[in-house]
Short mmCIF file of N, CA and C in Angstrom, two decimals:
data_model
loop_
_atom_site.label_atom_id
_atom_site.label_comp_id
_atom_site.label_asym_id
_atom_site.label_seq_id
_atom_site.Cartn_x
_atom_site.Cartn_y
_atom_site.Cartn_z
N UNK A 310 0.59 -1.49 -0.04
CA UNK A 310 -0.18 -0.21 0.00
C UNK A 310 0.73 1.49 0.14
N UNK A 311 0.58 2.13 -0.43
CA UNK A 311 1.50 3.68 -1.05
C UNK A 311 0.72 4.06 0.66
N UNK A 312 1.88 4.23 0.92
CA UNK A 312 1.38 5.14 2.43
C UNK A 312 1.21 7.28 1.95
N UNK A 313 1.96 7.51 1.23
CA UNK A 313 1.55 8.75 0.45
C UNK A 313 0.05 8.58 -0.06
N UNK A 314 -0.27 7.83 -0.94
CA UNK A 314 -2.04 7.82 -1.14
C UNK A 314 -2.78 8.20 0.09
N UNK A 315 -2.67 7.08 0.87
CA UNK A 315 -3.09 6.33 1.84
C UNK A 315 -3.48 8.01 2.59
N UNK A 316 -2.06 8.81 2.59
CA UNK A 316 -2.40 9.89 3.74
C UNK A 316 -3.25 11.30 2.96
N UNK A 317 -2.78 11.15 1.33
CA UNK A 317 -3.05 12.31 0.94
C UNK A 317 -5.02 12.26 0.70
N UNK A 318 -5.19 10.87 0.92
CA UNK A 318 -6.68 10.98 1.18
C UNK A 318 -7.56 11.36 2.24
N UNK A 319 -6.45 11.59 3.61
CA UNK A 319 -7.53 11.75 4.62
C UNK A 319 -7.06 13.47 4.99
N UNK A 320 -6.44 13.92 3.70
CA UNK A 320 -6.39 15.34 3.57
C UNK A 320 -4.30 16.19 3.80
N UNK A 321 -4.19 15.29 3.78
CA UNK A 321 -2.33 15.39 4.16
C UNK A 321 -1.97 16.07 2.83
N UNK A 322 -0.65 16.97 2.94
CA UNK A 322 -0.04 17.28 1.84
C UNK A 322 1.71 17.36 2.19
N UNK A 323 2.13 16.29 1.42
CA UNK A 323 3.48 16.95 1.88
C UNK A 323 4.31 17.67 2.66
N UNK A 324 4.92 17.65 3.57
CA UNK A 324 6.10 18.77 4.04
C UNK A 324 5.19 19.37 5.49
N UNK A 325 3.89 18.97 5.51
CA UNK A 325 3.23 19.27 6.62
C UNK A 325 3.01 18.20 7.42
N UNK A 326 2.25 18.53 8.98
CA UNK A 326 2.05 17.49 10.02
C UNK A 326 0.91 17.02 9.31
N UNK A 327 0.58 16.05 10.28
CA UNK A 327 -0.66 15.11 9.33
C UNK A 327 -1.83 15.79 10.17
N UNK A 328 -2.37 16.49 11.29
CA UNK A 328 -2.82 17.61 11.49
C UNK A 328 -3.14 19.00 11.30
N UNK A 329 -3.64 19.96 11.14
CA UNK A 329 -3.66 21.51 11.60
C UNK A 329 -2.45 21.47 11.97
N UNK A 330 -2.43 21.50 12.80
CA UNK A 330 -1.46 21.97 14.08
C UNK A 330 -0.07 21.46 14.12
N UNK A 331 0.21 20.58 13.67
CA UNK A 331 1.15 19.32 14.05
C UNK A 331 2.56 19.93 13.54
N UNK A 332 3.40 19.10 13.99
CA UNK A 332 4.84 19.39 14.25
C UNK A 332 4.86 18.58 12.54
N UNK A 333 5.96 19.33 11.79
CA UNK A 333 6.30 18.57 10.43
C UNK A 333 7.56 17.79 10.09
N UNK A 334 8.64 17.61 11.47
CA UNK A 334 9.37 17.22 11.55
C UNK A 334 9.17 15.69 12.75
N UNK A 335 9.92 14.64 12.92
CA UNK A 335 9.83 14.05 13.18
C UNK A 335 10.37 14.00 14.90
N UNK A 336 10.06 13.60 15.97
CA UNK A 336 10.80 14.00 17.33
C UNK A 336 11.72 13.04 17.40
N UNK A 337 13.18 14.03 17.80
CA UNK A 337 14.30 12.85 17.93
C UNK A 337 14.52 12.59 19.25
N UNK A 338 14.95 11.47 19.56
CA UNK A 338 14.94 10.63 20.82
C UNK A 338 17.09 10.85 20.40
N UNK A 339 16.95 10.41 22.28
CA UNK A 339 18.10 10.31 22.37
C UNK A 339 18.87 8.99 22.31
N UNK A 340 19.79 8.48 21.62
CA UNK A 340 19.88 7.42 21.64
C UNK A 340 21.64 7.00 22.45
N UNK A 341 21.07 5.99 23.35
CA UNK A 341 22.03 6.04 24.46
C UNK A 341 22.95 4.76 23.76
N UNK A 342 24.62 5.32 23.83
CA UNK A 342 25.58 4.43 23.29
C UNK A 342 26.49 3.73 24.08
N UNK A 343 26.06 3.93 25.50
CA UNK A 343 27.20 3.03 26.31
C UNK A 343 26.38 2.21 26.87
N UNK A 344 27.17 1.63 27.95
CA UNK A 344 26.51 0.27 28.46
C UNK A 344 26.76 0.76 30.38
N UNK A 345 26.52 1.60 30.48
CA UNK A 345 26.84 2.16 32.14
C UNK A 345 25.05 2.09 32.63
N UNK A 346 23.73 2.08 32.27
CA UNK A 346 22.76 2.05 32.63
C UNK A 346 22.22 3.15 32.41
N UNK A 347 21.06 2.78 32.20
CA UNK A 347 19.64 4.02 32.20
C UNK A 347 20.03 5.44 33.61
N UNK A 348 19.89 6.61 33.05
CA UNK A 348 19.87 7.81 33.76
C UNK A 348 21.06 7.88 34.56
N UNK A 349 22.04 7.08 33.96
CA UNK A 349 24.05 7.74 34.40
C UNK A 349 23.93 8.63 33.16
N UNK A 350 24.78 9.73 33.65
CA UNK A 350 25.50 10.68 32.81
C UNK A 350 26.51 10.90 33.22
N UNK A 351 27.40 11.28 32.68
CA UNK A 351 29.20 11.08 32.82
C UNK A 351 29.32 12.90 33.22
N UNK A 352 29.72 12.67 34.50
CA UNK A 352 29.71 14.20 35.50
C UNK A 352 31.57 14.34 35.25
N UNK A 353 31.15 15.53 35.89
CA UNK A 353 32.77 16.63 35.72
C UNK A 353 33.89 15.63 36.94
N UNK A 354 33.16 15.47 37.94
CA UNK A 354 34.15 14.63 39.28
C UNK A 354 34.71 13.48 38.00
N UNK A 355 33.98 12.86 37.11
CA UNK A 355 34.54 11.45 36.69
C UNK A 355 35.91 11.45 36.05
N UNK A 356 36.14 12.43 35.47
CA UNK A 356 37.49 12.88 34.45
C UNK A 356 38.77 13.59 35.22
N UNK A 357 38.47 13.65 36.95
CA UNK A 357 39.44 14.15 37.30
C UNK A 357 41.08 13.40 37.04
N UNK A 358 41.10 12.22 36.38
CA UNK A 358 42.58 11.63 36.21
C UNK A 358 42.61 12.92 34.91
N UNK A 359 41.62 13.00 34.21
CA UNK A 359 42.13 13.70 32.52
C UNK A 359 42.96 14.93 32.84
N UNK A 360 42.01 15.40 34.00
CA UNK A 360 42.39 17.11 34.56
C UNK A 360 43.86 17.25 34.66
N UNK A 361 44.37 16.30 35.56
CA UNK A 361 45.51 15.89 35.86
C UNK A 361 46.17 15.46 35.09
N UNK A 362 46.16 14.52 33.98
CA UNK A 362 46.96 14.11 33.16
C UNK A 362 47.68 15.46 32.23
N UNK A 363 46.41 15.40 31.74
CA UNK A 363 46.78 17.17 30.68
C UNK A 363 47.29 17.97 31.57
N UNK A 364 47.16 18.34 32.86
CA UNK A 364 48.05 19.56 33.75
C UNK A 364 49.55 19.17 33.48
N UNK A 365 49.89 17.70 34.08
CA UNK A 365 51.36 17.31 33.73
C UNK A 365 51.61 17.68 32.54
N UNK A 366 50.78 17.49 31.38
CA UNK A 366 51.59 17.18 29.99
C UNK A 366 51.63 18.81 29.91
N UNK A 367 51.27 19.93 30.38
CA UNK A 367 51.35 21.10 29.99
C UNK A 367 52.96 21.66 30.90
N UNK A 368 53.25 20.75 32.27
CA UNK A 368 54.34 21.09 32.80
C UNK A 368 55.71 20.55 31.97
N UNK A 369 55.11 19.50 30.47
CA UNK A 369 56.36 19.37 29.98
C UNK A 369 56.78 20.31 29.19
N UNK A 370 58.09 20.23 29.10
CA UNK A 370 59.04 20.92 28.60
C UNK A 370 59.50 20.55 26.94
N UNK A 371 59.25 20.52 26.01
CA UNK A 371 59.66 19.52 25.06
C UNK A 371 60.63 20.49 23.82
N UNK A 372 60.85 21.91 24.30
CA UNK A 372 61.66 22.43 23.55
C UNK A 372 62.79 22.89 23.81
N UNK A 373 62.98 23.14 25.20
CA UNK A 373 64.10 23.64 25.98
C UNK A 373 64.43 22.59 26.60
N UNK A 374 65.68 22.46 26.34
CA UNK A 374 66.54 21.27 26.73
C UNK A 374 67.58 21.72 27.50
N UNK A 375 67.79 23.15 28.09
CA UNK A 375 68.78 22.73 29.17
C UNK A 375 68.83 22.45 31.02
N UNK A 376 69.83 22.39 31.29
CA UNK A 376 69.65 21.65 32.58
C UNK A 376 69.21 22.58 33.50
N UNK A 377 69.41 23.63 33.61
CA UNK A 377 68.87 24.62 34.69
C UNK A 377 67.77 25.00 34.82
N UNK A 378 66.77 24.26 34.18
CA UNK A 378 65.17 24.73 33.64
C UNK A 378 64.38 24.30 35.88
N UNK A 379 63.88 25.40 36.43
CA UNK A 379 63.24 25.12 36.93
C UNK A 379 62.07 24.21 37.35
N UNK A 380 61.81 23.15 36.16
CA UNK A 380 60.81 22.16 36.33
C UNK A 380 61.26 21.01 36.68
N UNK A 381 62.30 20.88 36.38
CA UNK A 381 63.74 19.74 36.58
C UNK A 381 64.47 19.43 37.84
N UNK A 382 64.31 21.31 38.57
CA UNK A 382 64.78 20.95 39.80
C UNK A 382 63.67 21.13 41.25
N UNK A 383 62.49 21.24 40.65
CA UNK A 383 61.13 20.85 40.96
C UNK A 383 61.24 19.55 41.89
N UNK A 384 61.03 18.95 40.62
CA UNK A 384 60.99 17.45 40.09
C UNK A 384 62.28 17.07 41.16
N UNK A 385 63.28 17.41 41.12
CA UNK A 385 64.53 16.60 42.33
C UNK A 385 64.42 16.67 43.66
N UNK A 386 63.83 18.15 43.51
CA UNK A 386 63.01 18.24 45.50
C UNK A 386 62.20 17.43 45.33
N UNK A 387 61.34 17.15 44.80
CA UNK A 387 60.40 16.21 45.01
C UNK A 387 60.73 14.33 45.32
N UNK A 388 62.25 14.19 44.39
CA UNK A 388 62.86 12.67 44.70
C UNK A 388 63.57 12.88 46.22
N UNK A 389 64.64 13.97 45.95
CA UNK A 389 64.85 13.72 47.44
C UNK A 389 64.02 13.95 48.49
N UNK A 390 63.01 14.60 48.59
CA UNK A 390 62.24 14.80 49.47
C UNK A 390 61.53 13.27 50.31
N UNK A 391 61.14 12.67 48.80
CA UNK A 391 60.90 11.47 49.30
C UNK A 391 61.96 10.30 49.80
N UNK A 392 63.47 10.25 49.62
CA UNK A 392 64.14 9.59 49.96
C UNK A 392 64.63 9.75 51.63
N UNK A 393 64.06 11.37 51.63
CA UNK A 393 64.53 11.45 53.48
C UNK A 393 62.78 11.61 54.21
N UNK A 394 61.93 10.93 53.36
CA UNK A 394 60.66 10.82 53.80
C UNK A 394 60.97 9.71 55.24
N UNK A 395 60.52 9.89 56.37
CA UNK A 395 60.34 8.55 57.63
C UNK A 395 59.99 7.37 57.29
N UNK A 396 58.56 7.81 56.16
CA UNK A 396 58.01 5.93 55.56
C UNK A 396 58.88 6.07 54.95
N UNK A 397 59.53 6.33 53.59
CA UNK A 397 59.96 5.74 52.94
C UNK A 397 61.57 5.32 53.51
N UNK A 398 62.25 5.34 54.68
CA UNK A 398 62.87 5.15 55.16
C UNK A 398 62.94 3.43 55.67
N UNK A 399 61.72 3.13 56.01
CA UNK A 399 60.95 2.09 56.81
C UNK A 399 61.17 0.99 55.84
N UNK A 400 61.34 0.82 54.21
CA UNK A 400 61.19 0.16 53.18
C UNK A 400 62.60 -0.16 52.95
N UNK A 401 62.30 -1.86 53.90
CA UNK A 401 63.61 -2.67 53.05
C UNK A 401 64.19 -2.82 51.65
N UNK A 402 65.40 -2.85 50.93
CA UNK A 402 65.58 -3.09 49.93
C UNK A 402 65.77 -4.44 49.69
N UNK A 403 65.12 -5.24 49.05
CA UNK A 403 65.71 -6.83 48.82
C UNK A 403 66.24 -7.00 47.58
N UNK A 404 67.28 -8.14 47.48
CA UNK A 404 67.63 -8.64 46.35
C UNK A 404 67.00 -8.58 45.25
N UNK A 405 67.38 -8.69 43.87
CA UNK A 405 66.82 -9.06 42.23
C UNK A 405 66.52 -10.53 42.55
N UNK A 406 65.20 -10.70 41.56
CA UNK A 406 64.97 -11.79 41.69
C UNK A 406 65.80 -12.36 39.95
N UNK A 407 66.07 -13.74 39.98
CA UNK A 407 66.30 -14.95 39.85
C UNK A 407 65.27 -15.21 38.79
N UNK A 408 66.14 -15.22 37.54
CA UNK A 408 65.39 -15.98 36.21
C UNK A 408 65.88 -17.74 36.34
N UNK A 409 65.33 -18.93 36.05
CA UNK A 409 65.23 -19.80 36.08
C UNK A 409 65.57 -21.11 35.17
N UNK A 410 65.97 -20.26 34.00
CA UNK A 410 66.30 -20.61 32.52
C UNK A 410 67.38 -20.64 32.62
N UNK A 411 68.86 -20.20 33.18
CA UNK A 411 69.75 -20.29 33.30
C UNK A 411 70.87 -21.58 33.87
N UNK A 412 69.34 -21.76 34.89
CA UNK A 412 70.16 -22.58 36.09
C UNK A 412 69.14 -24.01 36.20
N UNK A 413 68.93 -24.86 34.62
CA UNK A 413 68.68 -26.16 34.92
C UNK A 413 69.65 -27.09 35.72
N UNK A 414 68.90 -27.41 36.09
CA UNK A 414 69.32 -28.84 36.89
C UNK A 414 69.60 -30.20 36.35
N UNK A 415 71.08 -30.77 36.31
CA UNK A 415 70.53 -31.87 35.26
C UNK A 415 71.08 -33.06 36.66
N UNK A 416 70.39 -34.34 36.31
CA UNK A 416 70.10 -35.25 37.11
C UNK A 416 71.27 -36.52 36.27
N UNK A 417 71.84 -37.01 37.39
CA UNK A 417 72.77 -38.02 36.02
C UNK A 417 73.25 -39.08 37.04
#
């Protein structure tokens, strides 16, 4: 059945709504394309790690290769502060792990 012919038999004209004061364009529906559940929307607090990562990337100095950069001094100060920390001093450095590939026991 031809839908255009069917609707024109009821007085419909192309480009207008079905009734006198109805809308001509269809109602758009928001399609959910993630699997987080109904009603779940992305909030600003969920992307805190992205803001932190962007901030760290902005601190990188890729063009200036001088050693007297204040950013490098700040990072060195943070490392030195971690070594002097009482909490860091409580950790005991252990031996390195050995592999077992080179030490195959031979039975004879």
